[in-house]
Amino acid sequence: MKLLSVIVPCYNEEENIRDFYDELFKNNSFFKEKGLEVEILYIDDGSVDKTIEEIRKLHEQDERVHLLSFSRNFGKESAIYAGLQKAKGDLLVLMDADLQDPPSLLPEMYGYIEQGYDSVATRRVSRKGEPPIRSFFARLFYRIMNKISRTEIVDGARDYRLMTRQVAEAILSMSEYNRFTKGIFGWVGYETKWLEYENVERKKGETKWSFWKLFVYSLEGITAFSTMPLTISAVMGAFFCMLAFILIIVIIVKTLIFGDPTSGWPSMVCIILLVSGVQLFCLGIVGQYLSKTYMEVKRRPIYIVKEDF
Ligand code: UDP
Ligand code: MG
């Protein structure tokens, strides 16, 4: 018998815990046919509602259900890491609690693993049910990201992914504090099969990602998987130096030939504003990397456990 670990990060998902369980075991025959034993690991990311109670109830009925809860909200990335660490399975799958990752895809995904793929990932081809502005910025992010990073980051990729133990170990070996999972999966490599499906809307409850949270997350992705912004700021610095040098010569020559002192403070103000703006901007970029380095150097744990069964 092979063991399949289903890892489910949950943050305030009280309405979805039971539904997820029911939905997963609805097509029970598949697991039996393939000789798969299943364990469900709910990773509670510091929920403040009844999520933990729901999981405990399920655990009492079915010992295949497990819980690992955090002392506070550490973010989905940390929950994924914790789940991979806790899982004992030969195969591991990451799924959202809100049923946006349809369990009905599992047989197909498993088929590809049998064919020899190391991991089977999913991407949604539509963004139905999402605010248009959010879709626009999401697309923009992926376009920029793939230009400036050598790690491939797939547009619309979900975290729904079935992988072998070997891939999971590779991901666990990346113990960085700033975890951008989409990049980490690309970085570790291995043969990955991509499945596409239409976006499924969240069953119950609301998305945990505000626009601002997504924006900060995207900056995290850029600093974690690209140093291009640093190069751009260096190039900008060099460009402004050159420009200044040329202008100095022009002014000196003009003064010597025409003897007319350059007038006009408005132009001066504009130049000062522009250049100091660029300086601050570049300083900000350096600051981003420095702050990430600072957090990394502290070597803080990625999560702190409250309860584990
Ligand atoms: N999640 C989490 N910690 C967080 C935010 C979200 O564990 O800080 C979980 C959430 O419970 C869900 C999954 O991550 O199972 C995806 O979250 P959500 O559905 O809100 O994101 P979306 O599908 O809108 O991208
Ligand atoms: Mg969701």
CSV table of C-alpha atoms and ligand atoms in Angstrom, one decimal:
chain,number,residue,atom,x,y,z
A,1,MET,CA,0.0,0.0,0.0
A,2,LYS,CA,1.2,3.5,-0.8
A,3,LEU,CA,0.4,6.4,1.4
A,4,LEU,CA,-1.0,9.6,0.0
A,5,SER,CA,-0.8,12.7,2.2
A,6,VAL,CA,-3.3,15.4,1.5
A,7,ILE,CA,-2.1,18.7,2.9
A,8,VAL,CA,-4.7,21.4,3.5
A,9,PRO,CA,-3.7,24.8,4.8
A,10,CYS,CA,-6.7,26.4,6.6
A,11,TYR,CA,-7.2,29.9,7.9
A,12,ASN,CA,-10.7,30.6,9.2
A,13,GLU,CA,-12.3,27.9,7.1
A,14,GLU,CA,-14.8,26.4,9.6
A,15,GLU,CA,-17.5,26.1,6.9
A,16,ASN,CA,-15.2,24.2,4.5
A,17,ILE,CA,-13.5,21.6,6.7
A,18,ARG,CA,-16.3,19.1,6.6
A,19,ASP,CA,-17.2,19.8,3.0
A,20,PHE,CA,-13.7,19.2,2.0
A,21,TYR,CA,-13.5,15.9,3.8
A,22,ASP,CA,-16.8,14.7,2.2
A,23,GLU,CA,-15.8,15.8,-1.3
A,24,LEU,CA,-12.4,14.1,-1.1
A,25,PHE,CA,-13.8,10.7,-0.1
A,26,LYS,CA,-16.8,10.9,-2.5
A,27,ASN,CA,-14.8,9.1,-5.1
A,28,ASN,CA,-13.5,6.6,-2.7
A,29,SER,CA,-13.2,3.8,-5.3
A,30,PHE,CA,-10.2,5.5,-6.9
A,31,PHE,CA,-8.1,5.2,-3.7
A,32,LYS,CA,-9.1,1.6,-3.3
A,33,GLU,CA,-8.4,0.7,-6.9
A,34,LYS,CA,-4.9,2.1,-6.8
A,35,GLY,CA,-4.2,0.7,-3.4
A,36,LEU,CA,-3.7,4.2,-1.9
A,37,GLU,CA,-4.0,4.8,1.8
A,38,VAL,CA,-4.9,8.4,2.6
A,39,GLU,CA,-4.1,10.8,5.4
A,40,ILE,CA,-5.5,14.3,5.6
A,41,LEU,CA,-3.3,16.9,7.3
A,42,TYR,CA,-5.2,20.0,8.1
A,43,ILE,CA,-2.7,22.8,8.9
A,44,ASP,CA,-4.4,25.4,10.9
A,45,ASP,CA,-2.8,28.7,10.3
A,46,GLY,CA,-3.9,30.5,13.4
A,47,SER,CA,-7.6,30.6,12.7
A,48,VAL,CA,-9.8,32.6,15.1
A,49,ASP,CA,-13.0,30.8,14.3
A,50,LYS,CA,-14.1,27.2,14.9
A,51,THR,CA,-11.8,25.6,12.4
A,52,ILE,CA,-9.9,23.6,15.0
A,53,GLU,CA,-13.0,22.3,16.6
A,54,GLU,CA,-14.3,21.1,13.2
A,55,ILE,CA,-11.1,19.3,12.6
A,56,ARG,CA,-11.1,17.7,16.1
A,57,LYS,CA,-14.6,16.4,15.5
A,58,LEU,CA,-13.5,14.8,12.2
A,59,HIS,CA,-10.4,13.3,13.9
A,60,GLU,CA,-12.6,11.6,16.5
A,61,GLN,CA,-14.6,10.0,13.7
A,62,ASP,CA,-11.7,9.1,11.4
A,63,GLU,CA,-8.2,8.7,12.5
A,64,ARG,CA,-6.8,9.4,9.1
A,65,VAL,CA,-7.5,13.1,9.9
A,66,HIS,CA,-4.7,15.0,11.5
A,67,LEU,CA,-4.2,18.5,12.7
A,68,LEU,CA,-1.2,20.8,13.1
A,69,SER,CA,-2.0,24.2,14.4
A,70,PHE,CA,0.1,27.3,14.6
A,71,SER,CA,0.4,29.7,17.5
A,72,ARG,CA,-0.7,32.6,15.2
A,73,ASN,CA,-1.2,33.3,11.5
A,74,PHE,CA,2.1,32.6,9.8
A,75,GLY,CA,0.7,32.6,6.2
A,76,LYS,CA,-0.1,29.9,3.7
A,77,GLU,CA,3.5,29.5,2.6
A,78,SER,CA,4.5,28.5,6.2
A,79,ALA,CA,1.5,26.2,6.4
A,80,ILE,CA,2.6,24.4,3.2
A,81,TYR,CA,6.1,23.9,4.6
A,82,ALA,CA,4.7,22.6,7.9
A,83,GLY,CA,2.5,20.2,6.0
A,84,LEU,CA,5.3,18.8,3.9
A,85,GLN,CA,7.3,18.3,7.1
A,86,LYS,CA,4.6,16.5,8.9
A,87,ALA,CA,3.5,14.3,6.0
A,88,LYS,CA,4.6,10.7,6.0
A,89,GLY,CA,3.2,9.8,2.5
A,90,ASP,CA,5.0,8.4,-0.5
A,91,LEU,CA,3.0,10.9,-2.5
A,92,LEU,CA,1.9,14.3,-1.3
A,93,VAL,CA,-0.7,16.7,-2.6
A,94,LEU,CA,-1.4,20.3,-1.6
A,95,MET,CA,-5.0,21.4,-1.7
A,96,ASP,CA,-7.0,24.5,-0.6
A,97,ALA,CA,-9.7,24.0,1.9
A,98,ASP,CA,-12.2,26.0,-0.1
A,99,LEU,CA,-12.6,23.3,-2.8
A,100,GLN,CA,-11.1,25.6,-5.4
A,101,ASP,CA,-8.8,22.7,-6.1
A,102,PRO,CA,-11.3,20.0,-7.3
A,103,PRO,CA,-10.5,16.5,-5.8
A,104,SER,CA,-12.0,15.1,-9.0
A,105,LEU,CA,-8.7,15.8,-10.8
A,106,LEU,CA,-6.8,13.5,-8.5
A,107,PRO,CA,-7.2,10.3,-10.6
A,108,GLU,CA,-5.9,12.1,-13.7
A,109,MET,CA,-3.0,13.5,-11.7
A,110,TYR,CA,-2.2,10.2,-10.3
A,111,GLY,CA,-2.2,8.7,-13.8
A,112,TYR,CA,0.7,11.0,-14.7
A,113,ILE,CA,2.7,10.1,-11.7
A,114,GLU,CA,2.3,6.4,-12.7
A,115,GLN,CA,3.6,7.4,-16.1
A,116,GLY,CA,6.8,8.6,-14.5
A,117,TYR,CA,6.3,12.3,-13.9
A,118,ASP,CA,7.8,13.6,-10.6
A,119,SER,CA,5.1,16.1,-10.0
A,120,VAL,CA,1.7,17.1,-11.5
A,121,ALA,CA,0.8,20.8,-11.2
A,122,THR,CA,-2.3,22.7,-12.1
A,123,ARG,CA,-3.0,26.0,-13.6
A,124,ARG,CA,-6.3,27.7,-14.2
A,125,VAL,CA,-6.9,29.0,-17.6
A,126,SER,CA,-9.6,31.5,-16.7
A,127,ARG,CA,-9.9,33.9,-13.9
A,128,LYS,CA,-13.7,33.8,-13.8
A,129,GLY,CA,-15.2,35.3,-10.7
A,130,GLU,CA,-12.2,37.6,-10.0
A,131,PRO,CA,-12.3,41.4,-10.0
A,132,PRO,CA,-10.9,42.5,-13.5
A,133,ILE,CA,-8.4,44.9,-11.8
A,134,ARG,CA,-6.9,42.0,-9.8
A,135,SER,CA,-6.6,39.9,-13.0
A,136,PHE,CA,-4.9,42.7,-14.8
A,137,PHE,CA,-2.3,43.2,-12.1
A,138,ALA,CA,-1.8,39.5,-11.7
A,139,ARG,CA,-1.1,39.1,-15.4
A,140,LEU,CA,1.2,42.1,-15.3
A,141,PHE,CA,3.1,40.6,-12.4
A,142,TYR,CA,3.7,37.3,-14.2
A,143,ARG,CA,4.8,39.1,-17.3
A,144,ILE,CA,7.4,41.2,-15.4
A,145,MET,CA,8.5,38.3,-13.2
A,146,ASN,CA,9.2,36.0,-16.1
A,147,LYS,CA,11.3,38.7,-17.8
A,148,ILE,CA,13.5,39.4,-14.8
A,149,SER,CA,13.8,36.0,-13.2
A,150,ARG,CA,15.5,32.9,-14.6
A,151,THR,CA,13.2,30.7,-12.6
A,152,GLU,CA,10.0,30.0,-14.5
A,153,ILE,CA,6.9,31.1,-12.8
A,154,VAL,CA,3.7,30.0,-14.6
A,155,ASP,CA,0.8,32.4,-15.0
A,156,GLY,CA,-2.3,31.1,-13.2
A,157,ALA,CA,-0.4,28.3,-11.5
A,158,ARG,CA,-2.1,27.1,-8.4
A,159,ASP,CA,-0.6,25.5,-5.4
A,160,TYR,CA,-2.6,22.4,-6.1
A,161,ARG,CA,0.1,19.9,-6.9
A,162,LEU,CA,0.7,16.2,-6.5
A,163,MET,CA,4.3,15.2,-6.0
A,164,THR,CA,6.6,12.4,-5.1
A,165,ARG,CA,8.5,12.2,-1.8
A,166,GLN,CA,11.7,13.1,-3.7
A,167,VAL,CA,10.3,16.4,-4.8
A,168,ALA,CA,8.9,17.2,-1.3
A,169,GLU,CA,12.3,16.5,0.2
A,170,ALA,CA,13.8,18.9,-2.3
A,171,ILE,CA,11.3,21.6,-1.3
A,172,LEU,CA,12.0,21.0,2.4
A,173,SER,CA,15.7,21.4,1.8
A,174,MET,CA,14.9,25.0,0.9
A,175,SER,CA,14.4,26.3,4.4
A,176,GLU,CA,14.4,30.0,3.6
A,177,TYR,CA,12.3,32.3,5.7
A,178,ASN,CA,10.8,34.3,2.8
A,179,ARG,CA,8.9,31.6,1.0
A,180,PHE,CA,7.5,32.2,-2.4
A,181,THR,CA,6.2,28.8,-3.2
A,182,LYS,CA,5.4,29.3,-6.8
A,183,GLY,CA,9.1,30.2,-7.4
A,184,ILE,CA,10.4,27.4,-5.1
A,185,PHE,CA,8.5,24.8,-7.2
A,186,GLY,CA,10.1,26.1,-10.4
A,187,TRP,CA,13.5,26.3,-8.8
A,188,VAL,CA,13.7,22.7,-7.7
A,189,GLY,CA,13.0,21.5,-11.2
A,190,TYR,CA,12.0,17.8,-11.8
A,191,GLU,CA,9.7,16.7,-14.6
A,192,THR,CA,6.4,18.4,-14.1
A,193,LYS,CA,3.1,17.8,-16.0
A,194,TRP,CA,0.8,20.8,-16.1
A,195,LEU,CA,-2.9,20.2,-16.1
A,196,GLU,CA,-5.3,23.0,-17.0
A,197,TYR,CA,-8.8,23.7,-15.7
A,198,GLU,CA,-11.4,26.4,-15.5
A,199,ASN,CA,-11.3,28.4,-12.4
A,200,VAL,CA,-13.7,27.2,-9.7
A,201,GLU,CA,-15.2,29.7,-7.4
A,202,ARG,CA,-14.7,29.4,-3.7
A,203,LYS,CA,-17.4,27.3,-2.1
A,204,LYS,CA,-18.0,29.2,1.1
A,205,GLY,CA,-16.5,32.1,3.0
A,206,GLU,CA,-14.2,34.8,1.5
A,207,THR,CA,-10.8,34.9,0.0
A,208,LYS,CA,-8.1,35.6,2.6
A,209,TRP,CA,-6.1,37.7,0.2
A,210,SER,CA,-6.7,41.4,0.0
A,211,PHE,CA,-5.3,43.4,-2.8
A,212,TRP,CA,-2.6,44.9,-0.6
A,213,LYS,CA,-1.6,41.4,0.7
A,214,LEU,CA,-1.2,40.3,-2.9
A,215,PHE,CA,0.8,43.3,-3.7
A,216,VAL,CA,3.3,42.8,-0.9
A,217,TYR,CA,3.4,39.1,-1.8
A,218,SER,CA,4.3,39.9,-5.4
A,219,LEU,CA,7.2,42.1,-4.2
A,220,GLU,CA,8.3,39.2,-2.1
A,221,GLY,CA,8.3,37.0,-5.2
A,222,ILE,CA,10.5,39.5,-7.1
A,223,THR,CA,13.1,39.9,-4.3
A,224,ALA,CA,13.2,36.2,-3.7
A,225,PHE,CA,13.7,35.1,-7.3
A,226,SER,CA,15.4,38.0,-9.0
A,227,THR,CA,18.2,40.5,-8.4
A,228,MET,CA,17.3,42.4,-11.6
A,229,PRO,CA,16.0,45.5,-9.7
A,230,LEU,CA,19.4,46.0,-8.3
A,231,THR,CA,21.0,45.9,-11.7
A,232,ILE,CA,18.4,48.3,-13.0
A,233,SER,CA,19.2,50.8,-10.3
A,234,ALA,CA,22.9,50.5,-10.9
A,235,VAL,CA,22.4,51.1,-14.6
A,236,MET,CA,20.2,54.1,-13.8
A,237,GLY,CA,22.9,55.5,-11.6
A,238,ALA,CA,25.5,55.2,-14.3
A,239,PHE,CA,23.2,56.8,-16.8
A,240,PHE,CA,22.6,59.9,-14.6
A,241,CYS,CA,26.4,60.2,-14.0
A,242,MET,CA,27.0,60.3,-17.7
A,243,LEU,CA,24.3,62.7,-18.4
A,244,ALA,CA,25.6,65.1,-15.6
A,245,PHE,CA,29.1,64.8,-17.0
A,246,ILE,CA,28.0,65.8,-20.5
A,247,LEU,CA,25.9,68.7,-19.2
A,248,ILE,CA,28.8,70.0,-17.2
A,249,ILE,CA,31.0,70.1,-20.3
A,250,VAL,CA,28.2,71.8,-22.3
A,251,ILE,CA,27.8,74.5,-19.7
A,252,ILE,CA,31.5,75.2,-19.3
A,253,VAL,CA,32.0,75.5,-23.1
A,254,LYS,CA,28.9,77.6,-23.4
A,255,THR,CA,30.1,80.0,-20.7
A,256,LEU,CA,33.6,80.2,-22.1
A,257,ILE,CA,32.4,81.0,-25.7
A,258,PHE,CA,29.3,83.1,-25.0
A,259,GLY,CA,30.2,84.3,-21.5
A,260,ASP,CA,26.6,83.9,-20.4
A,261,PRO,CA,26.0,82.4,-17.0
A,262,THR,CA,23.3,79.7,-17.2
A,263,SER,CA,20.1,81.1,-15.6
A,264,GLY,CA,16.9,79.7,-14.4
A,265,TRP,CA,16.2,78.1,-11.1
A,266,PRO,CA,13.1,76.2,-12.3
A,267,SER,CA,15.2,73.9,-14.4
A,268,MET,CA,17.4,73.4,-11.3
A,269,VAL,CA,14.5,72.5,-9.2
A,270,CYS,CA,13.3,69.9,-11.7
A,271,ILE,CA,16.7,68.3,-12.0
A,272,ILE,CA,17.1,68.1,-8.2
A,273,LEU,CA,13.6,66.6,-7.8
A,274,LEU,CA,14.2,64.1,-10.5
A,275,VAL,CA,17.6,63.0,-9.4
A,276,SER,CA,16.7,62.8,-5.7
A,277,GLY,CA,13.6,60.9,-6.6
A,278,VAL,CA,15.6,58.3,-8.5
A,279,GLN,CA,18.0,58.1,-5.6
A,280,LEU,CA,15.3,57.4,-3.1
A,281,PHE,CA,13.7,54.9,-5.4
A,282,CYS,CA,17.0,53.0,-5.8
A,283,LEU,CA,17.7,53.2,-2.1
A,284,GLY,CA,14.3,51.7,-1.5
A,285,ILE,CA,15.2,48.8,-3.8
A,286,VAL,CA,18.4,48.2,-2.0
A,287,GLY,CA,16.4,48.4,1.3
A,288,GLN,CA,14.1,45.7,0.1
A,289,TYR,CA,16.9,43.3,-0.4
A,290,LEU,CA,18.6,44.3,2.8
A,291,SER,CA,15.4,43.8,4.8
A,292,LYS,CA,14.9,40.3,3.3
A,293,THR,CA,18.5,39.5,4.1
A,294,TYR,CA,18.0,40.8,7.7
A,295,MET,CA,15.0,38.5,8.2
A,296,GLU,CA,16.9,35.6,6.7
A,297,VAL,CA,20.0,36.1,8.8
A,298,LYS,CA,17.9,36.0,12.0
A,299,ARG,CA,17.0,32.3,11.2
A,300,ARG,CA,13.7,32.5,12.9
A,301,PRO,CA,11.5,29.4,12.7
A,302,ILE,CA,9.1,29.3,9.8
A,303,TYR,CA,6.2,28.5,12.1
A,304,ILE,CA,5.5,27.7,15.7
A,305,VAL,CA,3.3,24.7,16.6
A,306,LYS,CA,0.5,24.9,19.1
A,307,GLU,CA,-1.2,21.6,18.7
A,308,ASP,CA,-0.2,18.4,16.7
A,309,PHE,CA,-2.1,15.2,16.4
B,1,UDP,N1,-4.7,30.3,3.9
B,1,UDP,C1,-3.8,30.1,4.9
B,1,UDP,N2,-3.2,31.2,5.5
B,1,UDP,C2,-3.4,32.5,5.1
B,1,UDP,C3,-4.3,32.7,4.0
B,1,UDP,C4,-4.9,31.6,3.4
B,1,UDP,O1,-3.6,29.0,5.3
B,1,UDP,O2,-2.9,33.4,5.7
B,1,UDP,C5,-5.3,29.2,3.2
B,1,UDP,C6,-6.8,29.3,3.1
B,1,UDP,O3,-7.5,28.8,4.2
B,1,UDP,C7,-7.1,28.4,1.9
B,1,UDP,C8,-5.9,28.6,1.0
B,1,UDP,O4,-4.9,29.1,1.9
B,1,UDP,O5,-7.2,27.0,2.2
B,1,UDP,C9,-6.1,29.6,-0.1
B,1,UDP,O6,-6.6,30.8,0.4
B,1,UDP,P1,-7.8,31.6,-0.4
B,1,UDP,O7,-8.8,30.7,-0.9
B,1,UDP,O8,-8.2,32.7,0.6
B,1,UDP,O9,-7.0,32.3,-1.6
B,1,UDP,P2,-7.4,32.4,-3.1
B,1,UDP,O10,-7.9,31.0,-3.5
B,1,UDP,O11,-8.4,33.4,-3.2
B,1,UDP,O12,-6.1,32.7,-3.8
B,2,MG,MG,-9.4,30.1,-2.6
